[in-house]
Structures are given as C-alpha cells and as structure tokens.
Amino acid sequence: MEGLGYSLLLLLILIGLSFLAVCLSFIREKKITAEQQAQKAQDEIYKFLTEQPVPPTTHQQQAWLAFGAPIFLQFNEPLKEVRPEVSLLSISQYRQFLKQRWCITDSESAQVIIEHLLTLQDAHQLDALLEHKQQEVQQYLAAFTADNDPTSLEEAKKTSSTYAWDTARAIAVTRWCFWCGYLTEETMWRYIKQAAQTAQTCGLGSWVDYSVSILLGQKLSEPKRLHRNLDSDLLRLLGSSVYSPRTADHLPPAREYEIAIWREFDFIYHAKAF
C-alpha cells in the first residue's frame, strides 16, 4: 500500500508540474503577443505620422476640438491635436472598432454616419424620451450635481436636449476616420467645425449645459453600457475639485495639462486676428 501511495503522490506531483509548465508557457506567449501588439501600434502610428504630416492645431481648431473632449478622455486621447500618439491603440484597432461599433469601413460609410450625427438624428429621438423618463433624468442629474462646486442641480435642470451627445461623438468619430484613412484632413476639419458650430447654436451656450446634455444622451441611449468615469471626466473639464472615490482615477500628465481646455476656451470662441 505504501508503494501505491508513493506512486499516486508522484503522479500528482508530475501532473502539477505539467500544469504549471502549461500556465507559464501561456503567460509567456501572452506577454509576447502583448509586446507584439504594442510594437504594431507604434509602427502603424509612426507610419501615419510619416506619410501624413499634420501641422500643429491653431487656437481656433483647438476650440472646435474642445467639443469632443469628453469622448477623447474616454479613450485617453489628446484633446488639442488631431495627430495620433504612439501610446494609443493601433490604427488597425481603430478600424476594427469603427467597423464593429459604427459600421464604418470606408469613406462613404464614414460620411453617412458622421452626417447622421451632425444632423442630430439620435438626439431628436432621445429628446422625445426626456419627457417620459423624468424620474430617471432627475436621478441622473442629482447624482451628477451632488456636492460639486461648478454645477448646481437647478442649473442642470435647464438642459432640455441631448444634442451634445451627437456633436461630441461626431467630432471623435471624424478624427478616428481621419486616422484610419477614410477622410482627408480637409474633410475632417470641415466636419469638426460643423459639429462645434452646431453645438454652439443648439444649447444654452455654456459648458455646463453641454456636459449635462452629453450625460443625458449617454444615460438614455446606453443605460447598460459602461463608460469609464464619464461623469468624472465631465466634472474635471468643468473645473470641479470634487471627486468621488469611484472616479478618483489619475490622468497621465499630458491629459492633466489639457484638462483645462474648457476653461481655456469660451463656449463660443472666436480667434483673435493678429
């Protein structure tokens, strides 16, 4: 019996070692794959920057991009430039995302989706829901304005449209399509300018109204979809010093510097002539 027990113990040890070897091999391969993906992302973005040199943005262009800032922060993207950074996802990953999330695969489909957003088609449908979902809306607003300095509940209640959910996404999708080669630089800026001007004429003319409009649009259209600390990002852009524990994440230094973009540019910004 002793010999049988020893043999069983030895067998269990061999099985354990074999399992450990498989696990280590899997971890090693996963690490190599992650490194390869990171290198691929860098190579694709370096290629983009080499083949498509984009000049630094002007102050007026940065003011237009400010309207896409909440979506840019969701993806940890630059707020003031249209050039991609090497720390971002690969161009291939952006193409895959546009295909799966937006059904965008080429220039034609890109323009169809962007123009859909620019004409506030989603916002018109969501605005019709606002009256019927007042209880949920009040809950969203109460949670967003609780204990934070720049936004009061009474001020938030003045927002009556989800227009900003469409304009902010239009700007983000436009820049992604430019990165993926679906839009020219000229067309990109035309769409971004149009989205910013639409936002300036649709709402109450303030970044608070814009923030609440985005928040309501997201909550009403995608209530079960997780957006990484969207409320926190909006409060930061507004200049709030209040963060709840659930949203106390830290931004990279570059983003911490850019986060003041809404305080740098008035909601309706006109570049000075020099």
Coordinates of C-alpha atoms in Angstrom, one line a residue:
M1 CA 0.0 0.0 0.0
E2 CA 2.9 2.3 0.8
G3 CA 4.3 1.8 -2.7
L4 CA 0.9 2.6 -4.2
G5 CA 0.6 5.8 -2.1
Y6 CA 4.0 6.9 -3.2
S7 CA 3.2 6.3 -6.8
L8 CA 0.0 8.3 -6.5
L9 CA 1.8 11.1 -4.9
L10 CA 4.5 11.1 -7.6
L11 CA 1.8 11.1 -10.2
L12 CA 0.0 14.1 -8.7
I13 CA 3.3 16.0 -8.5
L14 CA 4.0 15.3 -12.2
I15 CA 0.5 16.4 -13.1
G16 CA 1.0 19.6 -11.1
L17 CA 4.4 20.3 -12.7
S18 CA 2.9 19.7 -16.2
F19 CA 0.0 22.1 -15.4
L20 CA 2.5 24.7 -14.1
A21 CA 4.6 24.4 -17.3
V22 CA 1.5 24.9 -19.4
C23 CA 0.5 28.0 -17.4
L24 CA 4.0 29.5 -17.7
S25 CA 4.0 28.9 -21.4
F26 CA 0.6 30.6 -21.8
I27 CA 1.7 33.6 -19.8
R28 CA 4.9 33.9 -21.8
E29 CA 3.1 33.7 -25.1
K30 CA 0.5 36.2 -23.9
K31 CA 3.3 38.6 -22.9
I32 CA 5.0 38.2 -26.3
T33 CA 1.6 38.8 -28.0
A34 CA 1.0 42.0 -26.0
E35 CA 4.5 43.3 -26.8
Q36 CA 4.0 42.5 -30.5
Q37 CA 0.6 44.4 -30.5
A38 CA 2.2 47.4 -28.8
Q39 CA 5.0 47.4 -31.4
K40 CA 2.5 47.1 -34.2
A41 CA 0.6 50.0 -32.8
Q42 CA 3.7 52.1 -32.6
D43 CA 4.7 51.1 -36.2
E44 CA 1.3 52.0 -37.6
I45 CA 1.2 55.4 -35.9
Y46 CA 4.7 56.2 -36.9
K47 CA 3.8 55.3 -40.5
F48 CA 0.8 57.6 -40.3
L49 CA 2.8 60.5 -39.0
T50 CA 5.4 60.0 -41.7
E51 CA 3.0 59.6 -44.6
Q52 CA 0.6 62.2 -43.4
P53 CA 2.4 65.1 -41.6
V54 CA -0.3 67.1 -39.8
P55 CA 0.6 70.6 -38.7
P56 CA 0.0 71.7 -35.1
T57 CA -3.5 72.9 -34.4
T58 CA -4.4 76.6 -34.3
H59 CA -6.2 78.1 -31.3
Q60 CA -9.5 78.1 -33.3
Q61 CA -9.1 74.5 -34.2
Q62 CA -8.4 73.6 -30.5
A63 CA -11.6 75.4 -29.6
W64 CA -13.5 73.2 -32.0
L65 CA -11.8 70.1 -30.7
A66 CA -12.9 71.1 -27.2
F67 CA -16.4 69.9 -28.0
G68 CA -15.1 66.4 -28.4
A69 CA -13.1 66.4 -25.2
P70 CA -15.4 64.2 -23.1
I71 CA -15.2 61.4 -25.7
F72 CA -11.4 61.9 -26.2
L73 CA -10.9 61.4 -22.5
Q74 CA -12.8 58.1 -22.6
F75 CA -10.1 56.8 -24.9
N76 CA -7.2 58.7 -23.3
E77 CA -6.6 60.6 -26.5
P78 CA -5.1 64.1 -27.0
L79 CA -7.6 66.9 -26.5
K80 CA -6.0 69.6 -28.6
E81 CA -4.4 67.9 -31.5
V82 CA -5.5 65.7 -34.4
R83 CA -2.3 63.8 -34.7
P84 CA -2.4 60.3 -33.0
E85 CA 0.0 59.5 -30.2
V86 CA 2.1 56.3 -30.1
S87 CA 0.6 55.4 -26.8
L88 CA -2.8 55.0 -28.4
L89 CA -4.4 51.9 -29.9
S90 CA -3.1 50.8 -33.3
I91 CA -4.7 52.1 -36.4
S92 CA -5.9 48.6 -37.1
Q93 CA -7.7 48.5 -33.7
Y94 CA -9.4 51.8 -34.5
R95 CA -10.5 50.4 -37.9
Q96 CA -11.9 47.3 -36.1
F97 CA -13.7 49.5 -33.5
L98 CA -15.3 51.7 -36.3
K99 CA -16.4 48.6 -38.1
Q100 CA -18.0 46.9 -35.1
R101 CA -19.4 49.9 -33.2
W102 CA -20.3 52.2 -36.1
C103 CA -20.4 50.0 -39.3
I104 CA -17.8 52.3 -40.8
T105 CA -15.5 50.5 -43.3
D106 CA -14.7 53.2 -45.9
S107 CA -15.1 56.8 -46.9
E108 CA -18.7 56.5 -47.9
S109 CA -19.9 54.8 -44.8
A110 CA -17.8 57.2 -42.7
Q111 CA -19.6 60.2 -44.2
V112 CA -23.0 58.7 -43.8
I113 CA -22.5 58.1 -40.1
I114 CA -20.9 61.5 -39.4
E115 CA -23.7 63.3 -41.2
H116 CA -26.2 61.3 -39.3
L117 CA -24.6 62.6 -36.1
L118 CA -24.2 66.2 -37.4
T119 CA -27.9 66.4 -38.1
L120 CA -28.7 65.2 -34.5
Q121 CA -30.7 62.2 -35.6
D122 CA -30.0 60.3 -32.4
A123 CA -30.6 63.4 -30.3
H124 CA -34.0 64.1 -31.8
Q125 CA -35.1 60.6 -30.8
L126 CA -33.6 60.8 -27.3
D127 CA -35.2 64.3 -26.7
A128 CA -38.6 62.7 -27.2
L129 CA -37.8 60.4 -24.3
L130 CA -36.9 63.1 -21.9
E131 CA -40.5 63.9 -21.0
H132 CA -41.4 60.3 -20.5
K133 CA -38.3 59.5 -18.4
Q134 CA -38.3 62.4 -16.0
Q135 CA -37.8 60.2 -12.9
E136 CA -34.6 58.7 -14.4
V137 CA -33.5 62.1 -15.6
Q138 CA -33.8 63.6 -12.2
Q139 CA -31.8 60.8 -10.7
Y140 CA -29.0 61.2 -13.2
L141 CA -28.9 65.0 -12.6
A142 CA -29.0 64.6 -8.8
A143 CA -26.1 62.1 -8.9
F144 CA -24.1 64.3 -11.2
T145 CA -24.5 67.6 -9.3
A146 CA -24.2 66.1 -5.8
D147 CA -21.7 68.1 -3.7
N148 CA -19.8 69.5 -6.7
D149 CA -19.0 73.2 -7.0
P150 CA -19.4 74.3 -10.6
T151 CA -22.8 72.7 -11.3
S152 CA -26.0 73.1 -9.4
L153 CA -29.0 70.9 -9.7
E154 CA -31.2 73.9 -10.7
E155 CA -28.7 74.9 -13.4
A156 CA -28.5 71.3 -14.7
K157 CA -32.3 71.1 -14.9
K158 CA -32.3 73.8 -17.5
T159 CA -30.8 71.4 -20.1
S160 CA -33.6 70.2 -22.3
S161 CA -31.8 68.4 -25.2
T162 CA -29.2 65.6 -25.8
Y163 CA -27.7 67.5 -28.8
A164 CA -24.2 67.3 -27.3
W165 CA -24.2 63.5 -27.2
D166 CA -24.3 63.7 -31.1
T167 CA -21.9 66.6 -31.6
A168 CA -19.2 65.2 -29.2
R169 CA -19.4 61.8 -30.9
A170 CA -19.3 63.3 -34.3
I171 CA -16.0 65.0 -33.6
A172 CA -14.5 61.9 -32.1
V173 CA -15.7 59.6 -35.0
T174 CA -14.4 62.2 -37.5
R175 CA -10.9 62.2 -36.1
W176 CA -10.9 58.4 -35.9
C177 CA -11.9 58.2 -39.5
F178 CA -9.1 60.5 -40.5
W179 CA -6.6 58.3 -38.6
C180 CA -8.0 55.3 -40.5
G181 CA -7.6 56.9 -43.9
Y182 CA -11.4 57.3 -44.5
L183 CA -11.3 61.1 -44.6
T184 CA -8.9 63.7 -45.8
E185 CA -7.6 66.3 -43.4
E186 CA -9.7 69.0 -45.1
T187 CA -12.9 67.0 -44.8
M188 CA -12.1 66.2 -41.2
W189 CA -11.8 69.8 -40.2
R190 CA -15.0 70.7 -42.1
Y191 CA -16.9 68.1 -40.1
I192 CA -15.3 69.1 -36.8
K193 CA -16.0 72.8 -37.4
Q194 CA -19.6 72.0 -38.3
A195 CA -20.1 69.9 -35.2
A196 CA -18.7 72.7 -33.0
Q197 CA -20.9 75.3 -34.6
T198 CA -24.0 73.0 -34.3
A199 CA -23.3 72.7 -30.6
Q200 CA -22.9 76.4 -30.2
T201 CA -26.4 77.1 -31.7
C202 CA -28.4 74.2 -30.2
G203 CA -27.9 74.5 -26.4
L204 CA -27.9 77.2 -23.8
G205 CA -24.4 78.4 -24.6
S206 CA -22.4 77.0 -21.7
W207 CA -20.1 74.1 -20.9
V208 CA -22.4 73.1 -18.0
D209 CA -25.3 72.7 -20.4
Y210 CA -23.1 70.8 -22.8
S211 CA -21.9 68.4 -20.1
V212 CA -25.5 67.7 -18.9
S213 CA -26.6 67.2 -22.5
I214 CA -23.8 64.6 -23.1
L215 CA -24.6 62.8 -19.8
L216 CA -28.3 62.6 -20.5
G217 CA -27.6 61.4 -24.1
Q218 CA -25.4 58.6 -22.8
K219 CA -27.7 57.6 -20.0
L220 CA -30.8 57.5 -22.2
S221 CA -29.2 55.8 -25.2
E222 CA -26.8 53.3 -23.5
P223 CA -28.0 52.8 -19.9
K224 CA -26.3 49.5 -19.5
R225 CA -23.1 50.4 -21.4
L226 CA -20.2 51.2 -19.1
H227 CA -18.4 54.4 -19.9
R228 CA -15.2 54.9 -18.0
N229 CA -15.9 57.6 -15.4
L230 CA -17.8 59.8 -17.9
D231 CA -19.3 61.9 -15.0
S232 CA -15.8 62.4 -13.5
D233 CA -14.3 63.4 -16.9
L234 CA -17.1 66.0 -17.3
L235 CA -16.6 67.4 -13.9
R236 CA -12.9 67.7 -14.4
L237 CA -13.5 69.5 -17.7
L238 CA -15.8 71.9 -15.9
G239 CA -13.1 72.5 -13.3
S240 CA -14.6 70.7 -10.3
S241 CA -12.4 70.0 -7.4
V242 CA -14.8 67.3 -6.1
Y243 CA -14.2 63.7 -7.0
S244 CA -16.0 60.7 -5.5
P245 CA -14.0 57.6 -4.6
R246 CA -15.4 55.7 -7.6
T247 CA -14.0 58.3 -10.0
A248 CA -10.7 59.2 -8.4
D249 CA -8.5 57.8 -11.1
H250 CA -5.4 59.7 -12.3
L251 CA -4.9 61.1 -15.7
P252 CA -1.5 61.0 -17.5
P253 CA 0.5 64.3 -17.0
A254 CA -0.3 65.4 -20.6
R255 CA -4.0 65.0 -20.0
E256 CA -3.9 66.8 -16.7
Y257 CA -2.4 69.7 -18.5
E258 CA -5.0 69.6 -21.3
I259 CA -8.0 69.1 -18.9
A260 CA -8.3 72.8 -18.6
I261 CA -9.4 73.1 -22.2
W262 CA -13.0 74.2 -21.3
R263 CA -11.6 76.9 -19.0
E264 CA -9.2 78.0 -21.7
F265 CA -11.8 78.5 -24.4
D266 CA -15.2 80.1 -24.0
F267 CA -18.1 78.1 -25.2
I268 CA -18.4 80.4 -28.2
Y269 CA -14.8 81.2 -29.1
H270 CA -13.6 83.5 -31.8
A271 CA -9.9 83.5 -32.6
K272 CA -8.2 86.9 -32.4
A273 CA -6.9 88.3 -35.6
F274 CA -3.2 89.0 -35.4

